[in-house]
Short mmCIF file of C-alpha atoms in Angstrom, two decimals:
data_model
loop_
_atom_site.label_atom_id
_atom_site.label_comp_id
_atom_site.label_asym_id
_atom_site.label_seq_id
_atom_site.Cartn_x
_atom_site.Cartn_y
_atom_site.Cartn_z
CA GLY S 1 108.88 88.48 93.65
CA GLU S 2 108.06 92.13 94.02
CA ASN S 3 106.33 93.98 91.19
CA VAL S 4 106.12 97.78 91.07
CA GLU S 5 103.80 99.60 88.69
CA GLN S 6 104.25 103.34 88.08
CA HIS S 7 101.82 105.83 86.51
CA PRO S 8 101.68 107.95 84.49
CA SER S 9 104.50 107.21 82.06
CA THR S 10 104.59 110.86 80.97
CA LEU S 11 103.37 113.98 82.77
CA SER S 12 103.32 117.51 81.45
CA VAL S 13 102.56 120.49 83.71
CA GLN S 14 102.86 124.26 83.69
CA GLU S 15 105.41 125.92 85.90
CA GLY S 16 103.92 126.48 89.34
CA ASP S 17 101.44 123.62 89.11
CA SER S 18 101.63 120.47 91.20
CA ALA S 19 102.66 117.05 89.90
CA VAL S 20 101.71 113.67 91.31
CA ILE S 21 103.24 110.31 90.38
CA LYS S 22 101.76 107.09 91.74
CA CYS S 23 103.19 103.62 92.32
CA THR S 24 101.70 100.35 93.47
CA TYR S 25 103.62 97.37 94.81
CA SER S 26 102.73 93.72 95.23
CA ASP S 27 104.81 92.42 98.15
CA SER S 28 103.20 93.32 101.48
CA ALA S 29 106.58 92.74 103.17
CA SER S 30 108.14 95.72 101.38
CA ASN S 31 109.21 98.24 103.98
CA TYR S 32 111.18 100.95 102.22
CA PHE S 33 110.21 103.09 99.24
CA PRO S 34 112.74 105.46 97.65
CA TRP S 35 112.21 107.87 94.78
CA TYR S 36 114.99 108.63 92.31
CA LYS S 37 115.32 111.53 89.87
CA GLN S 38 117.29 111.09 86.67
CA GLU S 39 118.04 114.17 84.60
CA LEU S 40 118.78 113.72 80.92
CA GLY S 41 122.10 111.94 80.42
CA LYS S 42 122.83 111.75 84.15
CA ARG S 43 122.77 109.13 86.87
CA PRO S 44 119.71 108.49 89.07
CA GLN S 45 119.84 110.26 92.41
CA LEU S 46 117.78 109.70 95.52
CA ILE S 47 115.43 112.62 96.22
CA ILE S 48 113.20 111.32 98.98
CA ASP S 49 112.29 108.05 100.66
CA ILE S 50 109.76 106.68 103.12
CA ARG S 51 109.63 103.71 105.47
CA SER S 52 106.65 101.50 106.07
CA ASN S 53 106.08 102.85 109.58
CA VAL S 54 105.48 106.38 108.28
CA GLY S 55 102.49 107.63 106.30
CA GLU S 56 103.92 110.85 104.88
CA LYS S 57 107.24 112.61 104.56
CA LYS S 58 108.02 116.10 103.26
CA ASP S 59 111.16 117.83 102.09
CA GLN S 60 110.56 121.38 100.90
CA ARG S 61 108.55 121.12 97.67
CA ILE S 62 108.44 117.35 97.51
CA ALA S 63 106.49 114.89 99.59
CA VAL S 64 105.81 111.19 99.56
CA THR S 65 102.74 109.42 100.94
CA LEU S 66 102.33 105.73 101.67
CA ASN S 67 99.17 103.66 102.01
CA LYS S 68 100.23 100.22 103.25
CA THR S 69 96.73 98.80 103.17
CA ALA S 70 96.27 99.62 99.51
CA LYS S 71 99.96 99.00 98.76
CA HIS S 72 100.55 102.23 96.96
CA PHE S 73 102.75 105.28 97.42
CA SER S 74 102.92 108.62 95.66
CA LEU S 75 105.34 111.45 94.96
CA HIS S 76 104.00 114.97 95.15
CA ILE S 77 105.88 117.97 93.77
CA THR S 78 104.42 121.40 94.46
CA GLU S 79 105.24 124.71 92.76
CA THR S 80 106.99 122.91 89.94
CA GLN S 81 109.92 124.54 88.19
CA PRO S 82 111.53 123.81 84.80
CA GLU S 83 114.51 122.22 86.59
CA ASP S 84 112.14 119.60 87.97
CA SER S 85 111.91 118.19 84.42
CA ALA S 86 113.42 114.70 84.55
CA VAL S 87 112.56 111.01 84.73
CA TYR S 88 111.34 109.92 88.15
CA PHE S 89 111.52 106.33 89.37
CA CYS S 90 109.85 104.78 92.36
CA ALA S 91 111.20 101.63 93.97
CA ALA S 92 110.41 99.18 96.73
CA THR S 93 112.39 96.76 98.86
CA THR S 94 111.94 94.41 101.78
CA GLY S 95 115.52 95.02 102.86
CA ALA S 96 115.22 97.92 105.29
CA GLY S 97 115.88 97.77 109.00
CA GLY S 98 118.08 94.73 109.13
CA THR S 99 121.01 92.98 107.59
CA SER S 100 119.00 91.90 104.57
CA TYR S 101 120.38 92.73 101.19
CA GLY S 102 118.68 95.83 99.84
CA LYS S 103 117.45 94.60 96.47
CA LEU S 104 115.36 97.32 94.86
CA THR S 105 112.52 96.74 92.41
CA PHE S 106 111.94 99.81 90.25
CA GLY S 107 108.86 101.17 88.57
CA GLN S 108 108.91 101.91 84.86
CA GLY S 109 109.61 105.62 85.28
CA THR S 110 107.68 108.85 84.65
CA ILE S 111 108.94 111.53 82.29
CA LEU S 112 107.98 114.85 83.88
CA THR S 113 108.09 117.98 81.74
CA VAL S 114 107.55 121.37 83.34
CA HIS S 115 106.73 124.09 80.83
CA PRO S 116 107.80 127.66 81.65
CA ASP V 1 131.56 113.31 90.55
CA GLY V 2 133.73 110.88 92.44
CA GLY V 3 132.75 107.82 94.37
CA ILE V 4 131.57 105.42 91.70
CA THR V 5 132.80 105.51 88.14
CA GLN V 6 132.00 103.62 84.97
CA SER V 7 133.92 103.35 81.76
CA PRO V 8 133.65 103.81 78.92
CA LYS V 9 130.77 106.28 78.60
CA TYR V 10 129.92 105.04 75.10
CA LEU V 11 130.70 101.59 73.73
CA PHE V 12 130.11 100.07 70.34
CA ARG V 13 130.18 96.38 69.69
CA LYS V 14 129.78 94.18 66.68
CA GLU V 15 127.35 91.32 66.86
CA GLY V 16 128.94 88.13 68.19
CA GLN V 17 131.55 89.93 70.30
CA ASN V 18 131.83 89.92 74.07
CA VAL V 19 132.40 93.26 75.76
CA THR V 20 133.27 94.19 79.34
CA LEU V 21 131.96 97.26 81.14
CA SER V 22 133.96 98.64 84.03
CA CYS V 23 132.61 99.77 87.41
CA GLU V 24 134.85 101.06 90.21
CA GLN V 25 133.96 102.59 93.57
CA ASN V 26 136.06 104.19 96.30
CA LEU V 27 133.21 104.48 98.82
CA ASN V 28 134.26 101.33 100.71
CA HIS V 29 130.84 99.85 99.93
CA ASP V 30 130.38 96.12 100.30
CA ALA V 31 127.50 95.70 97.85
CA MET V 32 127.55 96.43 94.13
CA TYR V 33 124.86 96.09 91.49
CA TRP V 34 124.39 96.16 87.74
CA TYR V 35 121.19 97.46 86.15
CA ARG V 36 120.01 97.71 82.61
CA GLN V 37 117.88 100.70 81.59
CA ASP V 38 115.63 100.61 78.54
CA PRO V 39 113.08 103.27 77.58
CA GLY V 40 109.77 102.72 79.35
CA GLN V 41 111.04 99.80 81.44
CA GLY V 42 112.76 101.38 84.38
CA LEU V 43 115.87 99.82 85.85
CA ARG V 44 116.16 96.05 85.81
CA LEU V 45 118.66 94.19 87.98
CA ILE V 46 121.21 92.05 86.13
CA TYR V 47 123.60 90.88 88.88
CA TYR V 48 124.49 91.91 92.40
CA SER V 49 127.24 91.19 94.88
CA GLN V 50 127.24 91.66 98.63
CA ILE V 51 130.81 90.62 99.25
CA VAL V 52 134.04 89.90 97.43
CA ASN V 53 134.09 86.60 95.50
CA ASP V 54 130.33 86.21 95.74
CA PHE V 55 127.54 87.37 93.46
CA GLN V 56 123.96 86.43 92.57
CA LYS V 57 121.78 86.64 89.50
CA GLY V 58 119.21 89.36 89.31
CA ASP V 59 116.05 89.42 87.24
CA ILE V 60 117.67 89.45 83.78
CA ALA V 61 121.05 87.68 84.12
CA GLU V 62 120.91 85.63 80.93
CA GLY V 63 123.68 86.60 78.51
CA TYR V 64 125.69 88.46 81.16
CA SER V 65 128.51 87.52 83.50
CA VAL V 66 130.29 89.29 86.37
CA SER V 67 133.22 88.90 88.71
CA ARG V 68 134.00 90.38 92.12
CA GLU V 69 137.68 89.82 92.77
CA LYS V 70 138.15 93.14 94.56
CA LYS V 71 135.84 95.13 96.80
CA GLU V 72 136.27 98.20 94.62
CA SER V 73 135.52 96.59 91.27
CA PHE V 74 132.52 94.80 89.71
CA PRO V 75 132.98 94.41 85.94
CA LEU V 76 130.10 93.26 83.75
CA THR V 77 130.64 91.21 80.59
CA VAL V 78 127.95 91.32 77.95
CA THR V 79 128.33 88.08 76.03
CA SER V 80 127.28 87.17 72.51
CA ALA V 81 124.46 85.15 74.10
CA GLN V 82 122.66 88.38 75.05
CA LYS V 83 120.20 88.78 72.19
CA ASN V 84 119.37 92.44 72.61
CA PRO V 85 122.32 94.10 74.35
CA THR V 86 121.84 97.67 73.14
CA ALA V 87 120.94 99.61 76.31
CA PHE V 88 122.13 101.98 79.00
CA TYR V 89 123.95 100.13 81.79
CA LEU V 90 124.12 101.50 85.31
CA CYS V 91 126.30 100.31 88.15
CA ALA V 92 125.48 101.08 91.78
CA SER V 93 126.93 100.42 95.22
CA SER V 94 125.78 100.51 98.82
CA ILE V 95 126.89 99.54 102.29
CA VAL V 96 125.47 96.36 103.81
CA GLY V 97 124.33 95.47 107.24
CA ARG V 98 123.31 98.67 108.99
CA ALA V 99 120.38 97.54 111.04
CA SER V 100 119.02 100.99 111.74
CA SER V 101 118.47 102.22 108.22
CA TYR V 102 118.18 101.25 104.64
CA ASN V 103 121.38 101.31 102.66
CA GLU V 104 120.99 103.87 99.90
CA GLN V 105 122.29 102.86 96.50
CA PHE V 106 124.62 105.30 94.76
CA PHE V 107 124.75 105.13 91.00
CA GLY V 108 127.56 105.55 88.53
CA PRO V 109 127.22 107.73 85.41
CA GLY V 110 126.38 104.78 83.16
CA THR V 111 127.67 103.22 79.95
CA ARG V 112 125.65 103.36 76.74
CA LEU V 113 126.25 100.18 74.74
CA THR V 114 125.31 100.01 71.09
CA VAL V 115 125.51 96.85 69.03
CA LEU V 116 126.23 97.56 65.38
#
């Protein structure tokens, strides 16, 4: 089955700096890669996603890049703010684009702390 | 926060007792999922269901059981056979079968189970 590795496990940055979280996956058939943000005591929420036919996607201060050859994808947060502090999870699935069940395999999570 | 709810928020159980966690959704989603979240291990899939009266084991099903008698409800029972049940449990739901896009999973607020 799919295996997703996420690094680093913790990341501490100063407000205004950039933050990068990286994930690798094992199943070359994976075709959809979402990122979830979980604030302390709250539910995970989707913040950005990317499909296997796209190399990069941006949404304001966040972006995701995908390298299918190397089987890794990354989350980039620019101009970080204290409210970006949370746990971030990457995930992968082979279930996009069809009637396949969308089983997600999650990475271990990264605790991001943004210091004012 | 409507859509998908879990109860109770906190649950305490004595060793040797079974306990049932509730998950309800009013999003008309076909698929529902149960995840377990432990520090440093991300979200691990326990059980999932794509349709009423059908469900499949996830990656860590041992010691758990589920039922799917109604589309809106997917309760999880943590049995006494689960050796280390203390964790944060998250329920999620999604639609199934849209060929043009991945079916985003929406999470409930979670139940924190503590075994005394």
